[in-house]
Short mmCIF file of C-alpha atoms in Angstrom, two decimals:
data_model
loop_
_atom_site.label_atom_id
_atom_site.label_comp_id
_atom_site.label_asym_id
_atom_site.label_seq_id
_atom_site.Cartn_x
_atom_site.Cartn_y
_atom_site.Cartn_z
CA MET V 1 -49.10 37.00 63.56
CA ALA V 2 -48.46 39.60 60.99
CA VAL V 3 -50.59 40.99 57.86
CA ARG V 4 -50.26 43.30 54.86
CA SER V 5 -53.28 44.17 52.86
CA ARG V 6 -54.69 46.55 50.36
CA LEU V 7 -58.22 48.16 51.64
CA THR V 8 -61.02 48.35 48.34
CA SER V 9 -64.15 49.73 50.76
CA PHE V 10 -64.20 51.34 53.80
CA GLU V 11 -66.52 48.95 55.24
CA GLN V 12 -63.27 46.83 55.83
CA VAL V 13 -61.73 49.60 58.26
CA PRO V 14 -63.80 47.69 61.54
CA MET V 15 -61.51 44.46 61.00
CA CYS V 16 -58.97 46.65 62.54
CA PHE V 17 -60.61 46.81 65.67
CA ALA V 18 -61.21 44.32 68.72
CA GLY V 19 -64.48 43.35 68.76
CA TRP V 20 -65.89 46.27 67.02
CA ASP V 21 -69.69 47.83 67.77
CA GLY V 22 -70.69 50.44 66.08
CA THR V 23 -70.90 52.19 62.69
CA ILE V 24 -68.78 54.08 59.99
CA GLU V 25 -69.66 55.94 57.25
CA GLN V 26 -67.79 57.89 54.63
CA VAL V 27 -67.91 61.40 54.76
CA THR V 28 -66.24 62.78 51.64
CA CYS V 29 -66.86 61.90 47.81
CA GLY V 30 -64.90 59.54 45.69
CA ARG V 31 -63.75 55.49 45.65
CA PHE V 32 -62.10 54.77 48.96
CA GLU V 33 -58.77 53.07 48.81
CA GLY V 34 -56.09 52.34 51.82
CA SER V 35 -53.85 49.56 52.97
CA LEU V 36 -53.81 47.83 56.33
CA GLN V 37 -50.80 46.76 58.18
CA VAL V 38 -51.14 44.19 61.68
CA VAL V 39 -48.76 42.83 64.01
CA ARG V 40 -49.61 40.92 66.67
CA SER V 41 -47.53 39.46 69.38
CA ARG V 42 -48.60 37.96 72.75
CA ALA V 43 -49.55 41.05 74.22
CA VAL V 44 -49.73 43.79 71.89
CA ARG V 45 -51.31 44.50 68.59
CA VAL V 46 -49.75 47.17 66.17
CA ILE V 47 -51.84 48.33 63.36
CA ARG V 48 -50.90 50.73 60.58
CA ILE V 49 -53.59 51.63 58.32
CA THR V 50 -53.96 54.34 55.80
CA GLY V 51 -56.87 55.56 53.73
CA THR V 52 -58.27 57.88 51.11
CA GLN V 53 -61.29 59.32 52.18
CA SER V 54 -62.61 60.92 55.45
CA LEU V 55 -64.44 58.55 57.59
CA ARG V 56 -66.57 59.06 60.54
CA LEU V 57 -66.32 56.16 62.97
CA ARG V 58 -68.82 55.89 66.15
CA GLY V 59 -68.60 52.64 68.66
CA GLN V 60 -66.75 50.44 71.09
CA GLU V 61 -63.81 48.06 70.84
CA ASN V 62 -63.57 45.03 73.16
CA GLY V 63 -63.96 46.22 76.90
CA THR V 64 -60.23 44.03 78.00
CA ILE V 65 -57.88 46.32 76.31
CA VAL V 66 -56.21 49.88 75.93
CA SER V 67 -55.83 51.40 73.11
CA LEU V 68 -53.31 54.60 72.21
CA THR V 69 -53.08 56.47 69.02
CA PRO V 70 -50.36 58.49 68.13
CA VAL V 71 -51.26 61.83 67.11
CA LEU V 72 -48.97 61.96 63.61
CA PRO V 73 -48.79 64.28 60.63
CA GLY V 74 -50.69 62.28 58.49
CA ASN V 75 -53.39 61.69 61.14
CA ALA V 76 -53.57 65.39 62.91
CA ALA V 77 -56.19 66.83 60.37
CA GLY V 78 -58.18 64.32 61.98
CA VAL V 79 -61.33 65.58 64.68
CA TRP V 80 -61.16 63.09 67.91
CA HIS V 81 -64.40 64.11 69.83
CA GLY V 82 -65.14 66.80 68.60
CA GLN V 83 -61.35 68.34 68.83
CA ARG V 84 -58.19 68.50 66.59
CA LEU V 85 -55.12 67.84 68.27
CA ASP V 86 -51.52 68.03 67.47
CA PRO V 87 -48.40 65.78 67.00
CA GLY V 88 -46.74 64.60 69.72
CA GLN V 89 -50.03 64.06 71.80
CA VAL V 90 -51.65 60.39 71.90
CA VAL V 91 -55.26 59.33 72.60
CA VAL V 92 -56.13 56.90 75.16
CA ARG V 93 -58.90 54.81 75.09
CA GLY V 94 -59.48 52.87 78.15
CA PRO V 95 -61.93 49.88 78.52
CA ASP V 96 -65.24 51.61 78.94
CA ALA V 97 -64.27 54.52 76.20
CA GLY V 98 -66.18 54.98 73.24
CA ILE V 99 -65.09 55.85 69.67
CA ASP V 100 -66.05 59.20 68.28
CA HIS V 101 -64.04 60.06 65.47
CA ARG V 102 -63.74 61.22 61.84
CA SER V 103 -60.54 60.99 60.05
CA ALA V 104 -58.85 63.43 57.41
CA ARG V 105 -59.41 62.64 53.89
CA THR V 106 -55.88 61.45 53.25
CA SER V 107 -54.67 59.70 56.66
CA GLU V 108 -52.21 57.61 58.35
CA TYR V 109 -53.41 55.94 61.64
CA LEU V 110 -51.03 53.64 64.24
CA ASN V 111 -52.92 52.16 67.01
CA VAL V 112 -51.64 50.03 69.48
CA SER V 113 -53.87 47.84 71.55
CA VAL V 114 -52.63 46.27 75.34
CA PRO V 115 -54.62 43.61 77.53
CA VAL V 116 -55.53 45.71 80.56
CA ALA V 117 -53.77 43.20 83.12
CA ALA V 118 -50.60 43.20 80.63
CA LEU V 119 -50.46 47.18 81.08
CA GLU V 120 -50.91 47.03 84.78
CA ALA V 121 -48.41 44.31 85.47
CA ALA V 122 -46.20 46.39 83.18
CA THR V 123 -46.75 49.38 85.57
CA ARG V 124 -45.99 47.86 88.32
CA ALA V 125 -42.78 46.34 87.71
CA ILE V 126 -41.58 49.12 86.69
CA GLY V 127 -42.71 51.15 90.03
CA GLY V 128 -45.00 53.81 87.77
CA PRO V 129 -48.25 55.01 89.09
CA ASP V 130 -51.41 53.32 87.87
CA PRO V 131 -52.79 55.09 84.96
CA LEU V 132 -56.17 52.80 84.19
CA PRO V 133 -58.19 54.84 87.15
CA ALA V 134 -58.08 58.06 84.96
CA LEU V 135 -57.92 56.24 81.78
CA ARG V 136 -61.15 54.12 81.81
CA ALA V 137 -62.52 56.65 79.31
CA TRP V 138 -60.99 58.70 76.51
CA ALA V 139 -58.29 61.02 77.15
CA VAL V 140 -55.68 63.06 75.32
CA LEU V 141 -52.06 62.50 77.03
CA THR V 142 -48.70 64.86 75.91
CA PRO V 143 -46.03 62.45 76.96
CA ARG V 144 -42.74 64.08 77.44
CA PRO V 145 -40.86 64.11 73.64
CA ASP V 146 -37.87 61.22 74.92
CA ASP V 147 -40.87 58.77 76.15
CA TYR V 148 -42.92 59.76 72.64
CA ARG V 149 -39.90 59.10 70.47
CA ALA V 150 -38.94 56.27 72.07
CA LEU V 151 -42.28 54.21 71.78
CA GLY V 152 -42.50 55.44 67.98
CA LEU V 153 -39.30 53.89 67.18
CA ALA V 154 -40.13 50.54 69.08
CA THR V 155 -43.31 50.64 66.81
CA ASP V 156 -41.60 51.25 63.86
CA ARG V 157 -39.26 48.30 64.82
CA LEU V 158 -42.27 45.94 65.81
CA LEU V 159 -44.03 46.86 62.31
CA GLY V 160 -40.74 45.76 60.32
CA ALA V 161 -41.13 42.33 61.73
CA THR V 162 -43.98 41.91 58.91
CA GLY V 163 -42.12 39.86 56.63
CA ASP V 164 -40.47 38.04 59.14
CA TRP V 165 -42.85 36.18 61.38
CA PRO V 166 -40.67 33.83 63.16
CA VAL V 167 -39.40 36.82 65.10
CA LEU V 168 -42.74 37.39 66.53
CA SER V 169 -42.94 34.64 68.59
CA ASP V 170 -38.83 33.38 69.16
CA PRO V 171 -37.30 34.06 72.79
CA GLU V 172 -36.05 37.29 71.59
CA ALA V 173 -39.38 38.48 71.11
CA GLY V 174 -40.51 38.42 74.47
CA GLN V 175 -37.66 40.47 75.76
CA PHE V 176 -38.66 42.88 72.85
CA GLU V 177 -42.24 42.64 74.12
CA GLN V 178 -41.64 43.58 77.53
CA GLU V 179 -39.23 46.42 76.87
CA TYR V 180 -42.23 47.19 74.58
CA LEU V 181 -44.73 47.07 77.15
CA ARG V 182 -42.23 49.21 79.66
CA LEU V 183 -42.37 51.90 76.92
CA VAL V 184 -46.01 52.07 76.76
CA ALA V 185 -46.61 52.16 80.65
CA ARG V 186 -43.72 54.79 80.97
CA ALA V 187 -45.50 56.90 78.41
CA LEU V 188 -48.79 56.54 79.80
CA GLY V 189 -47.59 57.03 83.22
CA THR V 190 -45.59 60.33 82.68
CA GLY V 191 -47.97 61.93 80.27
CA GLU V 192 -49.80 65.13 80.58
CA GLU V 193 -53.19 65.03 80.23
CA ALA V 194 -54.22 67.63 77.69
CA GLY V 195 -56.54 70.59 78.03
CA ARG V 196 -59.49 70.89 76.41
CA SER V 197 -61.32 73.94 75.03
CA PRO V 198 -63.91 75.54 77.09
CA THR V 199 -66.06 76.31 74.45
CA LEU V 200 -66.36 73.21 73.27
CA PRO V 201 -69.22 71.65 75.10
CA ALA V 202 -71.78 73.75 73.61
CA ARG V 203 -70.61 73.45 69.89
CA LEU V 204 -70.59 69.46 70.38
CA SER V 205 -73.81 69.39 72.11
CA LEU V 206 -75.50 71.14 69.16
CA LEU V 207 -73.85 68.75 66.78
CA SER V 208 -74.87 65.63 68.89
CA ARG V 209 -78.21 67.03 68.92
CA ALA V 210 -78.63 67.39 65.24
CA GLU V 211 -76.63 64.02 64.19
CA GLU V 212 -79.15 62.39 66.76
CA LEU V 213 -82.10 64.17 64.92
CA MET V 214 -80.75 63.05 61.52
CA ARG V 215 -80.35 59.76 62.06
CA GLY V 216 -83.55 59.28 63.59
CA SER V 217 -85.23 60.66 60.53
CA LEU V 218 -83.08 59.04 57.74
CA ARG V 219 -86.09 57.42 56.26
CA SER V 220 -88.29 60.73 56.77
CA PRO V 221 -85.87 63.15 55.71
CA LEU V 222 -86.53 66.63 57.48
CA GLY V 223 -85.85 69.91 56.00
CA VAL V 224 -83.21 72.52 57.11
CA LEU V 225 -86.26 74.73 58.79
CA ASP V 226 -87.22 71.92 60.38
CA LEU V 227 -83.79 71.04 61.82
CA CYS V 228 -83.35 74.61 62.87
CA ALA V 229 -87.06 74.23 64.87
CA ALA V 230 -86.12 71.41 66.68
CA LEU V 231 -82.71 72.05 67.65
CA GLY V 232 -83.79 75.67 68.39
CA ALA V 233 -80.53 76.85 66.78
CA SER V 234 -80.56 79.86 63.81
CA ASP V 235 -79.38 78.03 60.34
CA ARG V 236 -76.16 80.38 60.58
CA THR V 237 -75.16 78.56 63.89
CA LEU V 238 -76.10 75.49 62.19
CA ARG V 239 -74.01 76.05 59.16
CA LEU V 240 -70.86 77.22 60.84
CA VAL V 241 -70.70 73.99 63.18
CA PHE V 242 -71.20 71.79 61.01
CA LYS V 243 -68.64 73.57 58.05
CA GLU V 244 -66.27 73.53 61.71
CA GLN V 245 -66.20 69.73 62.00
CA TYR V 246 -67.05 68.08 58.54
CA GLY V 247 -66.19 71.08 56.13
CA CYS V 248 -69.98 70.92 54.70
CA GLY V 249 -73.50 72.03 55.45
CA PRO V 250 -75.52 70.27 57.66
CA MET V 251 -77.62 69.23 54.69
CA THR V 252 -75.28 68.10 52.66
CA PHE V 253 -74.05 66.27 55.79
CA TYR V 254 -77.52 64.76 56.08
CA ARG V 255 -78.06 63.37 52.58
CA ARG V 256 -74.26 61.80 53.07
CA LEU V 257 -76.09 60.09 56.15
CA ARG V 258 -78.67 58.62 53.92
CA LEU V 259 -76.46 57.68 50.99
CA ASN V 260 -74.53 55.86 53.74
CA ALA V 261 -77.65 54.01 54.89
CA VAL V 262 -78.52 52.95 51.75
CA ARG V 263 -75.22 51.52 51.01
CA THR V 264 -75.48 49.40 54.40
CA ARG V 265 -78.77 48.20 53.19
CA LEU V 266 -77.38 47.11 49.76
CA ALA V 267 -74.51 45.44 50.81
CA ALA V 268 -76.77 43.59 53.77
CA ASP V 269 -79.16 42.34 51.20
CA ALA V 270 -78.05 41.55 47.58
CA GLY V 271 -81.23 40.77 46.47
CA VAL V 272 -83.00 44.06 47.74
CA PRO V 273 -83.90 46.60 44.49
CA VAL V 274 -81.58 49.38 44.52
CA ALA V 275 -84.86 51.32 43.83
CA ALA V 276 -86.51 50.03 46.78
CA ALA V 277 -83.69 50.78 49.35
CA ALA V 278 -83.41 54.06 47.38
CA ARG V 279 -86.73 55.14 48.23
CA GLU V 280 -86.93 53.55 51.68
CA TYR V 281 -84.50 56.66 52.51
CA GLY V 282 -86.31 59.23 51.12
CA PHE V 283 -84.70 59.08 47.60
CA THR V 284 -87.34 59.56 45.00
CA HIS V 285 -85.34 60.89 42.26
CA LEU V 286 -83.54 57.97 41.45
CA GLY V 287 -81.55 59.55 38.58
CA ASN V 288 -80.08 62.23 40.89
CA PHE V 289 -79.72 59.47 43.73
CA ALA V 290 -77.81 57.33 41.28
CA ALA V 291 -75.56 60.27 40.41
CA ASP V 292 -75.07 61.30 43.89
CA TYR V 293 -74.11 58.05 44.99
CA ARG V 294 -71.51 56.95 42.57
CA ARG V 295 -70.22 60.55 43.22
CA HIS V 296 -69.80 59.70 46.75
CA PHE V 297 -68.77 56.38 46.46
CA GLY V 298 -66.94 55.96 43.34
CA GLU V 299 -69.54 53.04 42.33
CA ARG V 300 -72.78 52.82 40.91
CA PRO V 301 -75.41 51.50 43.67
CA SER V 302 -76.06 48.20 41.40
CA GLU V 303 -72.31 47.49 42.13
CA THR V 304 -72.58 47.37 45.86
CA GLY V 305 -72.60 44.15 47.48
CA ARG V 306 -72.88 42.46 43.77
CA GLY V 307 -69.43 40.92 44.23
#
């Protein structure tokens, strides 16, 4: 199967994942535009996706696949589970891994998904070490440069089959698929796990607690002093953590979460009045709300979910 399509809404992004269960929110302001390319063979699925706004994804995929996302110049500005990574590395999500990612405002992603059974068979066939015990969750690997380059060239070739559907199912394609699985297994088997910053856990813990507090209070918004008191953190520390991860202050991020909540409400029920949805999430000045909504999503709230 091969597909190319234009994305006109960030809510379309989860269709790129296998059995997605989670949330997606737009962090930066402006209308989202992007593109999607999908190529699927019997045991491999490759996706290329581009986008023009920073998105926050939290959730999980189908628990029977291993996913690889190479860090490219087009996505290196993103934040992966609180970390910034370098081109040449590969983010690997095992069957038990969740997704916690913020994309850069202008970005390009490649994602390779392989069933666990197919990867295990390929690894046994080449006599390599079984990478799965160490990759049940989330990991960052640095493959050897030759392995990274070979996998990249093979991925480009597979994506080049988009305009020629028969090549994905003919006998020669079966040989190519096996070679591709060999390259994936080799990259995982020889890749070294990247180190992590020793100061990261404290910052991520504060950020995580702050986000959970905000998400739990979307309908009854808290003030900055409430946040500081509940988190036991100074205003300066909170601002630094959010600026580092999201490029904005905590209250701006909190407002954007509430705007996303209203958008989800409007998209889910075309009959709900805009004013009612806005007030449900604490927006009482409707003129300001409408202006903020249009600035953030590039459309009026009355246009969301109304076809």
